[in-house]
PDB file of C-alpha atoms in Angstrom:
ATOM      1  CA  MET S   1      64.430 -15.469 -15.379  1.00 31.00           C
ATOM      2  CA  THR S   2      61.126 -16.161 -13.322  1.00 37.00           C
ATOM      3  CA  ASP S   3      59.807 -19.457 -15.745  1.00 39.00           C
ATOM      4  CA  LEU S   4      56.480 -17.644 -17.270  1.00 43.00           C
ATOM      5  CA  ALA S   5      55.428 -21.179 -18.946  1.00 45.00           C
ATOM      6  CA  LYS S   6      51.995 -21.606 -18.995  1.00 48.00           C
ATOM      7  CA  PRO S   7      51.398 -25.924 -17.424  1.00 46.00           C
ATOM      8  CA  ALA S   8      48.731 -27.529 -19.915  1.00 45.00           C
ATOM      9  CA  GLY S   9      45.588 -27.148 -18.858  1.00 46.00           C
ATOM     10  CA  SER S  10      46.174 -25.016 -16.011  1.00 55.00           C
ATOM     11  CA  PRO S  11      42.506 -24.251 -13.908  1.00 79.00           C
ATOM     12  CA  THR S  12      43.925 -21.176 -12.749  1.00 91.00           C
ATOM     13  CA  ALA S  13      42.977 -17.320 -13.355  1.00 95.00           C
ATOM     14  CA  ALA S  14      44.599 -14.546 -11.692  1.00 97.00           C
ATOM     15  CA  ILE S  15      43.550 -10.664 -10.328  1.00 97.00           C
ATOM     16  CA  ILE S  16      45.696  -8.278 -10.021  1.00 96.00           C
ATOM     17  CA  LEU S  17      44.357  -5.413  -8.135  1.00 96.00           C
ATOM     18  CA  ALA S  18      45.707  -1.764  -9.506  1.00 93.00           C
ATOM     19  CA  GLY S  19      43.150   0.508  -7.770  1.00 84.00           C
ATOM     20  CA  GLY S  20      43.517   2.710  -4.963  1.00 78.00           C
ATOM     21  CA  ARG S  21      44.398   6.048  -4.017  1.00 76.00           C
ATOM     22  CA  ALA S  22      47.809   5.941  -3.105  1.00 76.00           C
ATOM     23  CA  THR S  23      47.461   8.688  -0.972  1.00 74.00           C
ATOM     24  CA  ARG S  24      50.624   8.246   0.994  1.00 77.00           C
ATOM     25  CA  LEU S  25      52.334   8.843  -2.663  1.00 79.00           C
ATOM     26  CA  GLY S  26      50.524  12.290  -3.480  1.00 75.00           C
ATOM     27  CA  GLY S  27      47.924  10.526  -5.388  1.00 75.00           C
ATOM     28  CA  VAL S  28      50.152   9.504  -7.891  1.00 81.00           C
ATOM     29  CA  ASP S  29      48.975   6.226 -10.457  1.00 83.00           C
ATOM     30  CA  LYS S  30      51.113   3.822  -8.704  1.00 88.00           C
ATOM     31  CA  PRO S  31      50.739   0.774 -10.829  1.00 88.00           C
ATOM     32  CA  GLN S  32      52.880   2.911 -13.385  1.00 88.00           C
ATOM     33  CA  LEU S  33      55.884   3.585 -10.633  1.00 91.00           C
ATOM     34  CA  VAL S  34      58.780   2.306 -12.637  1.00 91.00           C
ATOM     35  CA  VAL S  35      61.386  -0.145 -10.890  1.00 91.00           C
ATOM     36  CA  ASP S  36      63.940  -1.985 -12.610  1.00 89.00           C
ATOM     37  CA  GLY S  37      62.891  -1.058 -16.119  1.00 88.00           C
ATOM     38  CA  ALA S  38      59.214  -1.661 -16.132  1.00 88.00           C
ATOM     39  CA  THR S  39      56.272  -0.388 -13.895  1.00 90.00           C
ATOM     40  CA  LEU S  40      54.909  -2.313 -10.961  1.00 92.00           C
ATOM     41  CA  LEU S  41      51.851  -3.484 -12.951  1.00 92.00           C
ATOM     42  CA  ASP S  42      53.586  -4.631 -15.689  1.00 90.00           C
ATOM     43  CA  HIS S  43      55.361  -6.668 -12.710  1.00 92.00           C
ATOM     44  CA  ALA S  44      52.407  -8.195 -11.601  1.00 93.00           C
ATOM     45  CA  VAL S  45      51.429  -9.000 -15.273  1.00 92.00           C
ATOM     46  CA  ARG S  46      54.248 -10.732 -16.019  1.00 91.00           C
ATOM     47  CA  SER S  47      54.189 -13.069 -12.408  1.00 94.00           C
ATOM     48  CA  VAL S  48      50.549 -14.568 -13.737  1.00 94.00           C
ATOM     49  CA  ALA S  49      51.320 -15.068 -17.270  1.00 91.00           C
ATOM     50  CA  TRP S  50      51.051 -18.288 -16.966  1.00 91.00           C
ATOM     51  CA  CYS S  51      47.458 -18.481 -15.887  1.00 92.00           C
ATOM     52  CA  ASP S  52      44.234 -19.083 -18.305  1.00 89.00           C
ATOM     53  CA  SER S  53      43.009 -15.362 -17.985  1.00 91.00           C
ATOM     54  CA  ILE S  54      43.973 -13.012 -15.836  1.00 94.00           C
ATOM     55  CA  VAL S  55      41.694  -9.741 -14.533  1.00 95.00           C
ATOM     56  CA  VAL S  56      43.358  -6.312 -13.913  1.00 94.00           C
ATOM     57  CA  VAL S  57      40.570  -4.480 -11.269  1.00 95.00           C
ATOM     58  CA  GLY S  58      41.656  -0.486 -11.458  1.00 90.00           C
ATOM     59  CA  PRO S  59      40.953   2.487 -13.344  1.00 83.00           C
ATOM     60  CA  ALA S  60      41.539   2.164 -17.228  1.00 72.00           C
ATOM     61  CA  ALA S  61      43.796   4.891 -17.493  1.00 64.00           C
ATOM     62  CA  SER S  62      46.537   2.858 -14.740  1.00 64.00           C
ATOM     63  CA  VAL S  63      46.605  -0.238 -16.802  1.00 61.00           C
ATOM     64  CA  SER S  64      46.265   0.492 -20.598  1.00 60.00           C
ATOM     65  CA  ALA S  65      49.267   1.600 -21.228  1.00 59.00           C
ATOM     66  CA  ASP S  66      51.382  -0.824 -19.769  1.00 61.00           C
ATOM     67  CA  ILE S  67      50.371  -4.364 -21.024  1.00 66.00           C
ATOM     68  CA  GLY S  68      51.691  -4.121 -24.351  1.00 58.00           C
ATOM     69  CA  ASN S  69      54.875  -4.197 -22.791  1.00 58.00           C
ATOM     70  CA  ALA S  70      54.314  -7.141 -20.555  1.00 57.00           C
ATOM     71  CA  ASP S  71      54.979 -10.591 -21.573  1.00 62.00           C
ATOM     72  CA  THR S  72      51.420 -12.332 -21.098  1.00 62.00           C
ATOM     73  CA  GLY S  73      52.095 -15.168 -23.219  1.00 64.00           C
ATOM     74  CA  SER S  74      48.927 -16.780 -24.039  1.00 66.00           C
ATOM     75  CA  ALA S  75      46.759 -15.452 -21.469  1.00 74.00           C
ATOM     76  CA  GLU S  76      43.481 -13.420 -21.915  1.00 77.00           C
ATOM     77  CA  ILE S  77      43.391 -10.192 -20.207  1.00 85.00           C
ATOM     78  CA  ILE S  78      40.023  -8.730 -18.890  1.00 90.00           C
ATOM     79  CA  TRP S  79      39.344  -5.334 -17.783  1.00 90.00           C
ATOM     80  CA  ALA S  80      37.220  -4.451 -14.636  1.00 93.00           C
ATOM     81  CA  ARG S  81      36.388  -1.952 -11.816  1.00 93.00           C
ATOM     82  CA  GLU S  82      35.349  -2.535  -8.228  1.00 90.00           C
ATOM     83  CA  THR S  83      31.820  -0.979  -7.399  1.00 86.00           C
ATOM     84  CA  PRO S  84      31.988   2.065  -6.233  1.00 86.00           C
ATOM     85  CA  ALA S  85      35.447   2.475  -7.525  1.00 85.00           C
ATOM     86  CA  PHE S  86      37.858   3.188  -4.634  1.00 86.00           C
ATOM     87  CA  GLY S  87      35.703   0.935  -2.562  1.00 87.00           C
ATOM     88  CA  GLY S  88      38.616  -0.849  -1.000  1.00 89.00           C
ATOM     89  CA  PRO S  89      40.345  -4.573  -2.091  1.00 92.00           C
ATOM     90  CA  VAL S  90      37.465  -6.402  -0.797  1.00 94.00           C
ATOM     91  CA  ALA S  91      35.657  -4.874  -3.585  1.00 92.00           C
ATOM     92  CA  ALA S  92      38.039  -5.117  -5.974  1.00 94.00           C
ATOM     93  CA  ILE S  93      38.567  -8.645  -5.541  1.00 96.00           C
ATOM     94  CA  ALA S  94      34.448  -9.086  -5.837  1.00 95.00           C
ATOM     95  CA  ALA S  95      34.503  -7.364  -8.816  1.00 95.00           C
ATOM     96  CA  GLY S  96      37.534  -9.374 -10.645  1.00 96.00           C
ATOM     97  CA  LEU S  97      36.126 -12.819  -9.171  1.00 96.00           C
ATOM     98  CA  ALA S  98      33.045 -12.135 -11.611  1.00 95.00           C
ATOM     99  CA  LEU S  99      34.552 -12.577 -14.249  1.00 96.00           C
ATOM    100  CA  VAL S 100      36.822 -16.063 -13.043  1.00 95.00           C
ATOM    101  CA  GLU S 101      35.565 -19.022 -14.252  1.00 92.00           C
ATOM    102  CA  ARG S 102      38.570 -21.469 -12.901  1.00 94.00           C
ATOM    103  CA  ASP S 103      38.563 -23.634  -9.857  1.00 94.00           C
ATOM    104  CA  GLU S 104      42.004 -21.053  -8.546  1.00 96.00           C
ATOM    105  CA  VAL S 105      42.496 -17.988  -8.792  1.00 97.00           C
ATOM    106  CA  CYS S 106      45.946 -15.979  -8.005  1.00 97.00           C
ATOM    107  CA  ILE S 107      45.974 -12.601  -6.580  1.00 98.00           C
ATOM    108  CA  VAL S 108      48.355  -9.902  -6.854  1.00 97.00           C
ATOM    109  CA  ALA S 109      48.385  -6.583  -5.518  1.00 95.00           C
ATOM    110  CA  ALA S 110      50.053  -3.882  -8.730  1.00 93.00           C
ATOM    111  CA  ASP S 111      52.288  -2.451  -6.134  1.00 92.00           C
ATOM    112  CA  THR S 112      54.572  -5.558  -5.331  1.00 93.00           C
ATOM    113  CA  PRO S 113      58.058  -4.639  -7.112  1.00 93.00           C
ATOM    114  CA  ARG S 114      58.935  -8.550  -6.769  1.00 93.00           C
ATOM    115  CA  ALA S 115      55.901 -10.013  -7.366  1.00 94.00           C
ATOM    116  CA  GLU S 116      57.322 -12.612 -10.365  1.00 94.00           C
ATOM    117  CA  GLU S 117      59.620 -14.187  -7.684  1.00 95.00           C
ATOM    118  CA  ALA S 118      56.860 -13.697  -5.166  1.00 96.00           C
ATOM    119  CA  VAL S 119      54.499 -15.657  -7.366  1.00 96.00           C
ATOM    120  CA  ALA S 120      57.001 -17.979  -8.271  1.00 96.00           C
ATOM    121  CA  LEU S 121      57.679 -19.113  -4.521  1.00 96.00           C
ATOM    122  CA  LEU S 122      54.400 -19.574  -4.323  1.00 95.00           C
ATOM    123  CA  ARG S 123      53.583 -21.938  -7.338  1.00 94.00           C
ATOM    124  CA  GLN S 124      55.771 -24.570  -5.600  1.00 94.00           C
ATOM    125  CA  HIS S 125      53.254 -25.146  -2.802  1.00 92.00           C
ATOM    126  CA  PRO S 126      50.126 -27.171  -3.519  1.00 89.00           C
ATOM    127  CA  LEU S 127      46.949 -25.918  -1.899  1.00 90.00           C
ATOM    128  CA  ASP S 128      46.287 -29.780  -0.706  1.00 90.00           C
ATOM    129  CA  ASP S 129      43.189 -29.484   1.625  1.00 93.00           C
ATOM    130  CA  ALA S 130      43.370 -25.835   2.537  1.00 96.00           C
ATOM    131  CA  ASP S 131      41.557 -23.177   1.042  1.00 97.00           C
ATOM    132  CA  GLY S 132      44.541 -20.978  -0.277  1.00 97.00           C
ATOM    133  CA  VAL S 133      48.147 -20.367   0.332  1.00 97.00           C
ATOM    134  CA  CYS S 134      49.501 -16.841   0.600  1.00 96.00           C
ATOM    135  CA  LEU S 135      53.259 -14.989   1.725  1.00 96.00           C
ATOM    136  CA  ALA S 136      54.189 -13.971   5.091  1.00 94.00           C
ATOM    137  CA  ASP S 137      57.116 -11.563   5.853  1.00 88.00           C
ATOM    138  CA  THR S 138      59.851 -11.747   7.802  1.00 85.00           C
ATOM    139  CA  ALA S 139      57.746 -11.469  10.849  1.00 88.00           C
ATOM    140  CA  GLY S 140      55.182 -13.980  10.304  1.00 90.00           C
ATOM    141  CA  ARG S 141      53.023 -11.555   9.103  1.00 92.00           C
ATOM    142  CA  ALA S 142      50.475 -12.904   6.084  1.00 95.00           C
ATOM    143  CA  GLN S 143      50.247 -10.726   3.084  1.00 94.00           C
ATOM    144  CA  TRP S 144      46.735 -11.551   1.809  1.00 95.00           C
ATOM    145  CA  LEU S 145      47.191 -10.272  -1.428  1.00 95.00           C
ATOM    146  CA  ILE S 146      50.014 -12.367  -2.832  1.00 96.00           C
ATOM    147  CA  GLY S 147      48.160 -15.732  -2.627  1.00 97.00           C
ATOM    148  CA  ARG S 148      46.816 -18.553  -4.620  1.00 97.00           C
ATOM    149  CA  TYR S 149      42.807 -19.316  -3.293  1.00 97.00           C
ATOM    150  CA  ARG S 150      40.481 -21.648  -4.213  1.00 96.00           C
ATOM    151  CA  THR S 151      37.702 -19.697  -6.340  1.00 96.00           C
ATOM    152  CA  ALA S 152      34.652 -21.074  -4.027  1.00 96.00           C
ATOM    153  CA  ALA S 153      36.370 -20.133  -1.061  1.00 97.00           C
ATOM    154  CA  LEU S 154      36.687 -16.810  -1.633  1.00 96.00           C
ATOM    155  CA  ARG S 155      33.250 -16.714  -3.337  1.00 96.00           C
ATOM    156  CA  ALA S 156      31.721 -18.080  -0.098  1.00 96.00           C
ATOM    157  CA  ALA S 157      33.486 -15.438   2.195  1.00 95.00           C
ATOM    158  CA  LEU S 158      32.398 -13.080   0.123  1.00 93.00           C
ATOM    159  CA  GLY S 159      28.974 -14.131   0.036  1.00 92.00           C
ATOM    160  CA  ARG S 160      29.350 -13.691   3.805  1.00 90.00           C
ATOM    161  CA  MET S 161      30.259  -9.906   3.690  1.00 88.00           C
ATOM    162  CA  PRO S 162      28.083  -7.073   3.927  1.00 83.00           C
ATOM    163  CA  ASN S 163      27.727  -4.587   0.805  1.00 80.00           C
ATOM    164  CA  SER S 164      29.669  -6.838  -1.434  1.00 72.00           C
ATOM    165  CA  GLY S 165      32.912  -6.718   0.776  1.00 78.00           C
ATOM    166  CA  ARG S 166      32.556  -2.349   0.097  1.00 81.00           C
ATOM    167  CA  ASP S 167      35.183  -0.719   2.695  1.00 80.00           C
ATOM    168  CA  ALA S 168      35.856  -4.374   4.172  1.00 88.00           C
ATOM    169  CA  SER S 169      39.544  -5.287   5.431  1.00 91.00           C
ATOM    170  CA  ILE S 170      40.669  -8.180   3.426  1.00 94.00           C
ATOM    171  CA  ARG S 171      41.426  -9.440   7.098  1.00 94.00           C
ATOM    172  CA  SER S 172      37.645 -10.174   7.547  1.00 94.00           C
ATOM    173  CA  LEU S 173      37.324 -11.607   4.194  1.00 95.00           C
ATOM    174  CA  VAL S 174      39.739 -14.228   5.001  1.00 95.00           C
ATOM    175  CA  ALA S 175      39.169 -14.788   7.926  1.00 94.00           C
ATOM    176  CA  GLY S 176      37.011 -18.154   8.049  1.00 92.00           C
ATOM    177  CA  LEU S 177      39.846 -19.583   5.127  1.00 96.00           C
ATOM    178  CA  ARG S 178      41.950 -22.362   5.962  1.00 97.00           C
ATOM    179  CA  LEU S 179      45.273 -20.730   4.751  1.00 97.00           C
ATOM    180  CA  GLU S 180      48.963 -21.814   4.229  1.00 96.00           C
ATOM    181  CA  LEU S 181      51.543 -19.265   4.646  1.00 96.00           C
ATOM    182  CA  VAL S 182      54.731 -19.508   3.283  1.00 95.00           C
ATOM    183  CA  THR S 183      57.113 -16.889   4.648  1.00 93.00           C
ATOM    184  CA  ALA S 184      59.114 -14.825   1.696  1.00 92.00           C
ATOM    185  CA  GLY S 185      61.000 -12.079   3.607  1.00 87.00           C
ATOM    186  CA  ASP S 186      60.550  -9.320   1.497  1.00 87.00           C
ATOM    187  CA  LEU S 187      59.126 -10.175  -1.565  1.00 92.00           C
ATOM    188  CA  ALA S 188      56.273  -9.642  -0.971  1.00 86.00           C
ATOM    189  CA  ALA S 189      57.005  -6.043   0.198  1.00 88.00           C
ATOM    190  CA  ASP S 190      54.558  -3.246  -1.401  1.00 88.00           C
ATOM    191  CA  VAL S 191      55.094   0.179  -2.463  1.00 89.00           C
ATOM    192  CA  ASP S 192      53.029   2.469  -0.474  1.00 84.00           C
ATOM    193  CA  THR S 193      55.846   5.624   0.428  1.00 89.00           C
ATOM    194  CA  TRP S 194      58.631   7.370  -1.701  1.00 91.00           C
ATOM    195  CA  ASP S 195      60.802   5.833   0.998  1.00 89.00           C
ATOM    196  CA  ASP S 196      59.249   2.104   0.090  1.00 86.00           C
ATOM    197  CA  LEU S 197      60.090   2.764  -3.721  1.00 88.00           C
ATOM    198  CA  GLU S 198      63.463   4.141  -3.288  1.00 91.00           C
ATOM    199  CA  ARG S 199      64.007   0.793  -1.510  1.00 90.00           C
ATOM    200  CA  ALA S 200      62.643  -1.259  -3.867  1.00 86.00           C
ATOM    201  CA  ARG S 201      64.655   0.614  -6.769  1.00 90.00           C
ATOM    202  CA  ALA S 202      67.559   0.268  -4.781  1.00 91.00           C
ATOM    203  CA  ARG S 203      67.047  -3.352  -4.227  1.00 83.00           C
ATOM    204  CA  ARG S 204      66.670  -4.793  -7.822  1.00 66.00           C
ATOM    205  CA  ALA S 205      69.703  -2.396  -8.981  1.00 64.00           C
ATOM    206  CA  SER S 206      71.437  -4.635  -6.660  1.00 63.00           C
ATOM    207  CA  PRO S 207      73.172  -7.937  -7.817  1.00 50.00           C
ATOM    208  CA  THR S 208      71.782  -9.675  -4.826  1.00 50.00           C
ATOM    209  CA  SER S 209      69.963  -9.083  -1.718  1.00 46.00           C
ATOM    210  CA  PRO S 210      69.340 -10.607   1.931  1.00 42.00           C
ATOM    211  CA  THR S 211      66.395 -12.016   1.012  1.00 46.00           C
ATOM    212  CA  ASP S 212      67.918 -14.031  -1.826  1.00 47.00           C
ATOM    213  CA  GLN S 213      70.079 -15.130  -0.161  1.00 40.00           C
ATOM    214  CA  GLU S 214      67.898 -16.854   2.315  1.00 44.00           C
ATOM    215  CA  GLN S 215      65.640 -18.622  -0.797  1.00 43.00           C
ATOM    216  CA  THR S 216      68.588 -20.169  -2.786  1.00 34.00           C
TER     217      THR S 216
END
């Protein structure tokens, strides 16, 4: 079980990205899809319960019903919405950062079934001289929406974005940042399709997955 204890004086806030249209899922409220007995949003919230504060960016209908089931420890939870609605992940990060008052921010996409394990792995890697650390899949592709970042570096990057990041790619936001990658296998796999959801449910139901074996 992931240890969610909050370190004393933790200077970290969290931003959970819970918006998006879920077009490949027929427009369902993706954060409320259930994997392993909990919603995807619950998994995301539990993954950052050690943070000082948690900003959930997304429609109120997506977040209000789930938080009571999540172990948030003593973290303060704040709701936010990107402008305009469905303006993309960079606009959502901008909305979240506007409410962050910590030196470091942990960003988690709310469609990550193994968020608890993914964030636990991130916490093992100090930032040192980097602007951030994020996970990479087995092919080495960076998964920027599961990462820890220096708040000042992210704010500076946002300041260089046109239109406050509206409809911008996350790649363009982090292009100038010094990032460390941590290979994480399928820990950062997200749910974009019904097949993804079925794979996630099957994986969580299995006592041991190939990635679990690699991480031990």
